[in-house]
mmCIF file of C-alpha atoms and ligand atoms in Angstrom:
data_model
loop_
_atom_site.group_PDB
_atom_site.id
_atom_site.type_symbol
_atom_site.label_atom_id
_atom_site.label_comp_id
_atom_site.label_asym_id
_atom_site.label_seq_id
_atom_site.Cartn_x
_atom_site.Cartn_y
_atom_site.Cartn_z
ATOM 1 C CA MET J 1 83.531 22.355 120.738
ATOM 2 C CA LYS J 2 86.652 21.148 119.433
ATOM 3 C CA ILE J 3 87.538 16.928 119.828
ATOM 4 C CA ILE J 4 89.902 15.276 118.360
ATOM 5 C CA LEU J 5 89.921 11.313 117.676
ATOM 6 C CA LEU J 6 93.005 8.673 117.153
ATOM 7 C CA GLY J 7 94.056 5.458 117.569
ATOM 8 C CA TYR J 8 95.534 2.792 114.923
ATOM 9 C CA MET J 9 95.074 2.440 111.664
ATOM 10 C CA GLY J 10 91.481 0.992 111.072
ATOM 11 C CA SER J 11 90.699 2.031 114.750
ATOM 12 C CA GLY J 12 87.561 4.103 112.521
ATOM 13 C CA LYS J 13 88.401 7.474 113.493
ATOM 14 C CA THR J 14 87.108 8.529 109.941
ATOM 15 C CA THR J 15 83.866 6.925 110.095
ATOM 16 C CA ILE J 16 83.463 7.287 114.508
ATOM 17 C CA GLY J 17 84.363 11.339 113.507
ATOM 18 C CA TYR J 18 82.274 11.844 111.121
ATOM 19 C CA GLN J 19 79.027 10.099 112.810
ATOM 20 C CA LEU J 20 80.291 12.249 115.951
ATOM 21 C CA ALA J 21 80.146 15.746 113.641
ATOM 22 C CA LYS J 22 76.860 15.162 112.429
ATOM 23 C CA LYS J 23 75.471 14.079 115.390
ATOM 24 C CA LEU J 24 76.690 17.490 117.141
ATOM 25 C CA TYR J 25 76.314 19.882 114.293
ATOM 26 C CA LEU J 26 80.459 20.219 114.725
ATOM 27 C CA ASP J 27 83.003 20.085 110.745
ATOM 28 C CA PHE J 28 84.369 17.262 110.658
ATOM 29 C CA THR J 29 87.343 17.019 108.642
ATOM 30 C CA ASP J 30 89.621 13.612 107.966
ATOM 31 C CA LEU J 31 93.812 15.320 109.088
ATOM 32 C CA ASP J 32 94.413 12.679 106.077
ATOM 33 C CA GLU J 33 92.678 14.018 102.792
ATOM 34 C CA TYR J 34 93.223 17.836 104.424
ATOM 35 C CA ILE J 35 96.683 16.854 104.002
ATOM 36 C CA GLU J 36 96.537 15.570 100.649
ATOM 37 C CA LYS J 37 93.851 18.823 99.599
ATOM 38 C CA LYS J 38 96.823 20.743 100.482
ATOM 39 C CA GLU J 39 100.031 18.588 99.172
ATOM 40 C CA GLY J 40 97.328 17.818 96.188
ATOM 41 C CA LYS J 41 98.391 14.504 96.246
ATOM 42 C CA THR J 42 97.623 11.126 98.145
ATOM 43 C CA ILE J 43 99.305 10.077 101.177
ATOM 44 C CA LEU J 44 100.363 6.757 99.183
ATOM 45 C CA GLU J 45 102.325 9.229 96.657
ATOM 46 C CA ILE J 46 103.496 11.409 99.534
ATOM 47 C CA PHE J 47 105.118 8.862 101.185
ATOM 48 C CA THR J 48 106.378 6.983 97.228
ATOM 49 C CA GLU J 49 107.186 10.567 96.575
ATOM 50 C CA LYS J 50 109.321 11.553 99.311
ATOM 51 C CA GLY J 51 108.988 9.386 102.086
ATOM 52 C CA GLU J 52 108.284 8.948 105.470
ATOM 53 C CA ILE J 53 110.198 11.594 107.573
ATOM 54 C CA TYR J 54 109.247 14.308 104.701
ATOM 55 C CA PHE J 55 104.962 13.073 105.834
ATOM 56 C CA ARG J 56 105.591 13.760 109.500
ATOM 57 C CA LYS J 57 107.216 17.082 108.605
ATOM 58 C CA ILE J 58 104.027 18.276 106.891
ATOM 59 C CA GLU J 59 101.416 16.035 108.803
ATOM 60 C CA HIS J 60 103.288 18.876 112.091
ATOM 61 C CA ILE J 61 102.363 21.581 110.385
ATOM 62 C CA TYR J 62 99.224 20.778 109.225
ATOM 63 C CA LEU J 63 97.584 20.063 112.198
ATOM 64 C CA LYS J 64 99.330 22.468 113.740
ATOM 65 C CA GLN J 65 98.271 25.025 111.707
ATOM 66 C CA PHE J 66 94.464 22.954 111.485
ATOM 67 C CA ILE J 67 94.632 23.646 115.217
ATOM 68 C CA SER J 68 95.104 27.538 115.674
ATOM 69 C CA GLU J 69 93.214 28.254 112.473
ATOM 70 C CA ASN J 70 89.390 25.944 113.518
ATOM 71 C CA ASN J 71 87.232 27.165 116.977
ATOM 72 C CA SER J 72 85.100 24.085 116.478
ATOM 73 C CA TYR J 73 85.315 20.550 115.083
ATOM 74 C CA VAL J 74 85.907 17.525 114.753
ATOM 75 C CA LEU J 75 88.989 16.546 113.562
ATOM 76 C CA SER J 76 90.441 12.209 112.972
ATOM 77 C CA LEU J 77 94.101 12.354 113.060
ATOM 78 C CA GLY J 78 96.235 10.033 110.979
ATOM 79 C CA GLY J 79 97.528 6.486 112.892
ATOM 80 C CA GLY J 80 100.290 7.799 113.421
ATOM 81 C CA THR J 81 99.811 11.101 114.270
ATOM 82 C CA PRO J 82 99.325 11.862 118.408
ATOM 83 C CA CYS J 83 103.768 9.859 117.898
ATOM 84 C CA TYR J 84 106.014 12.765 116.317
ATOM 85 C CA ALA J 85 106.857 15.679 116.625
ATOM 86 C CA GLY J 86 105.299 16.373 119.900
ATOM 87 C CA ASN J 87 101.926 16.243 118.698
ATOM 88 C CA ILE J 88 100.378 14.379 121.556
ATOM 89 C CA ASP J 89 101.921 16.672 123.916
ATOM 90 C CA MET J 90 100.500 19.979 121.650
ATOM 91 C CA ILE J 91 97.056 18.493 121.514
ATOM 92 C CA THR J 92 96.809 17.237 125.701
ATOM 93 C CA ARG J 93 98.539 20.502 126.102
ATOM 94 C CA HIS J 94 95.564 22.821 124.611
ATOM 95 C CA THR J 95 92.846 22.893 127.601
ATOM 96 C CA LYS J 96 90.005 22.412 124.991
ATOM 97 C CA ILE J 97 90.488 20.221 123.306
ATOM 98 C CA GLN J 98 89.115 16.703 124.063
ATOM 99 C CA SER J 99 90.746 14.165 122.727
ATOM 100 C CA ILE J 100 88.998 10.544 122.804
ATOM 101 C CA TYR J 101 91.457 7.108 121.926
ATOM 102 C CA LEU J 102 89.564 4.554 120.376
ATOM 103 C CA GLN J 103 91.216 1.384 121.004
ATOM 104 C CA ALA J 104 90.988 -1.592 119.221
ATOM 105 C CA SER J 105 92.312 -5.659 120.171
ATOM 106 C CA ILE J 106 94.696 -6.488 117.732
ATOM 107 C CA THR J 107 92.518 -8.708 116.178
ATOM 108 C CA THR J 108 89.858 -5.754 114.810
ATOM 109 C CA LEU J 109 92.287 -3.697 113.890
ATOM 110 C CA TYR J 110 93.745 -6.924 111.950
ATOM 111 C CA GLU J 111 89.660 -8.719 110.996
ATOM 112 C CA ARG J 112 89.778 -4.163 108.555
ATOM 113 C CA LEU J 113 93.594 -4.078 107.950
ATOM 114 C CA CYS J 114 93.413 -7.448 106.214
ATOM 115 C CA GLU J 115 91.260 -6.605 103.607
ATOM 116 C CA ASN J 116 91.763 -2.196 103.529
ATOM 117 C CA SER J 117 95.966 -1.407 103.162
ATOM 118 C CA SER J 118 96.358 -0.616 99.991
ATOM 119 C CA LYS J 119 95.671 2.942 100.299
ATOM 120 C CA ARG J 120 98.277 2.514 103.709
ATOM 121 C CA PRO J 121 101.646 2.456 102.900
ATOM 122 C CA LEU J 122 102.931 1.058 106.067
ATOM 123 C CA ILE J 123 101.286 -1.434 105.496
ATOM 124 C CA ALA J 124 100.774 -1.648 101.587
ATOM 125 C CA LYS J 125 103.366 -3.897 101.278
ATOM 126 C CA LEU J 126 103.001 -7.046 104.414
ATOM 127 C CA THR J 127 101.940 -10.184 103.666
ATOM 128 C CA LYS J 128 98.661 -11.284 105.916
ATOM 129 C CA GLU J 129 101.304 -13.244 108.346
ATOM 130 C CA GLY J 130 102.971 -10.076 108.468
ATOM 131 C CA LEU J 131 100.237 -7.864 109.429
ATOM 132 C CA THR J 132 99.860 -9.700 112.488
ATOM 133 C CA GLU J 133 102.608 -9.296 114.105
ATOM 134 C CA TYR J 134 103.194 -5.807 112.559
ATOM 135 C CA ILE J 135 99.962 -4.873 114.315
ATOM 136 C CA ALA J 136 101.074 -6.433 117.806
ATOM 137 C CA LYS J 137 104.263 -4.629 117.730
ATOM 138 C CA HIS J 138 103.800 -0.582 116.266
ATOM 139 C CA VAL J 139 100.535 -1.361 118.330
ATOM 140 C CA PHE J 140 102.626 -1.936 121.397
ATOM 141 C CA GLU J 141 105.346 0.977 120.720
ATOM 142 C CA ARG J 142 102.715 3.968 119.807
ATOM 143 C CA SER J 143 99.775 2.565 122.563
ATOM 144 C CA LEU J 144 102.746 5.195 125.542
ATOM 145 C CA TYR J 145 101.321 7.792 122.637
ATOM 146 C CA TYR J 146 98.120 7.106 122.553
ATOM 147 C CA GLU J 147 96.978 6.671 125.736
ATOM 148 C CA LYS J 148 97.933 10.600 126.598
ATOM 149 C CA ALA J 149 94.849 11.197 125.341
ATOM 150 C CA LYS J 150 91.927 12.628 128.413
ATOM 151 C CA HIS J 151 89.370 9.700 127.228
ATOM 152 C CA ARG J 152 89.403 5.978 125.877
ATOM 153 C CA ILE J 153 86.840 3.903 124.490
ATOM 154 C CA SER J 154 87.395 1.194 123.618
ATOM 155 C CA ILE J 155 85.189 0.046 120.221
ATOM 156 C CA ASN J 156 85.267 -3.856 119.611
ATOM 157 C CA SER J 157 82.361 -4.974 118.381
ATOM 158 C CA LYS J 158 80.763 -2.228 119.033
ATOM 159 C CA SER J 159 78.729 -0.786 116.112
ATOM 160 C CA ILE J 160 78.659 3.076 115.056
ATOM 161 C CA GLU J 161 75.862 4.338 116.952
ATOM 162 C CA ALA J 162 76.815 2.696 119.925
ATOM 163 C CA ILE J 163 80.343 4.735 119.716
ATOM 164 C CA VAL J 164 79.528 7.682 118.446
ATOM 165 C CA ALA J 165 76.808 7.816 121.922
ATOM 166 C CA GLU J 166 79.678 6.570 124.024
ATOM 167 C CA ILE J 167 81.362 9.365 122.836
ATOM 168 C CA ARG J 168 78.060 11.987 123.720
ATOM 169 C CA ILE J 169 77.964 10.505 127.511
ATOM 170 C CA LEU J 170 81.558 10.708 127.997
ATOM 171 C CA LEU J 171 82.173 14.482 126.617
ATOM 172 C CA HIS J 172 78.361 15.377 128.335
HETATM 173 C C1 S3P M 1 99.747 6.252 109.289
HETATM 174 C C2 S3P M 1 98.228 5.990 109.877
HETATM 175 C C3 S3P M 1 97.610 6.710 108.011
HETATM 176 C C4 S3P M 1 98.024 8.066 107.601
HETATM 177 C C5 S3P M 1 99.617 7.635 106.549
HETATM 178 C C6 S3P M 1 100.243 6.661 108.484
HETATM 179 C C7 S3P M 1 100.182 5.593 110.521
HETATM 180 O O1 S3P M 1 96.392 7.082 108.418
HETATM 181 O O2 S3P M 1 97.586 8.759 108.109
HETATM 182 O O3 S3P M 1 99.086 6.242 105.497
HETATM 183 O O4 S3P M 1 101.415 6.064 111.178
HETATM 184 O O5 S3P M 1 99.587 4.613 111.292
HETATM 185 P P1 S3P M 1 95.471 5.841 109.038
HETATM 186 O O6 S3P M 1 95.566 5.735 110.535
HETATM 187 O O7 S3P M 1 93.406 6.873 108.618
HETATM 188 O O8 S3P M 1 94.681 4.551 107.792
#
């Protein structure tokens, strides 16, 4: 089974992916962590030292590599992965990959990202006031790509267990 989770920063891709993989006895990979291991640098360091364009290039290369080298997995993407380099089309063209968009409201994302922005280069320097507007605009722009996923699940005020259960039903 090949499962890819996508959605905005703070939508729970890593947490849900890890728990889902455990339940399904599949290997779990987080694309950001995979990139960090391969490059020997944190995402923040890559952005700071080499810039976002470089990051998007290697993100595409590692995604392609991961998909071609693995047969059975749960993979969580970075929030921007579906929106660059034709990544979402590469994923949806692949008939055996189940792609799932974890959809969250602006309020949910704001609450989560407010406390947790320092390691995320795109929002690390924003004020709390700037953050809501940034998220709202950015989610709007990115939805076009997220919506291409085969499935969509709304995650607002649901527990991790409930979301994992919902995904399992969806995939049956
Ligand atoms: C990004 C999201 C991050 C990471 C990078 C860029 C984005 O992943 O890939 O900072 O463009 O939304 P998470 O969604 O796991 O935070």
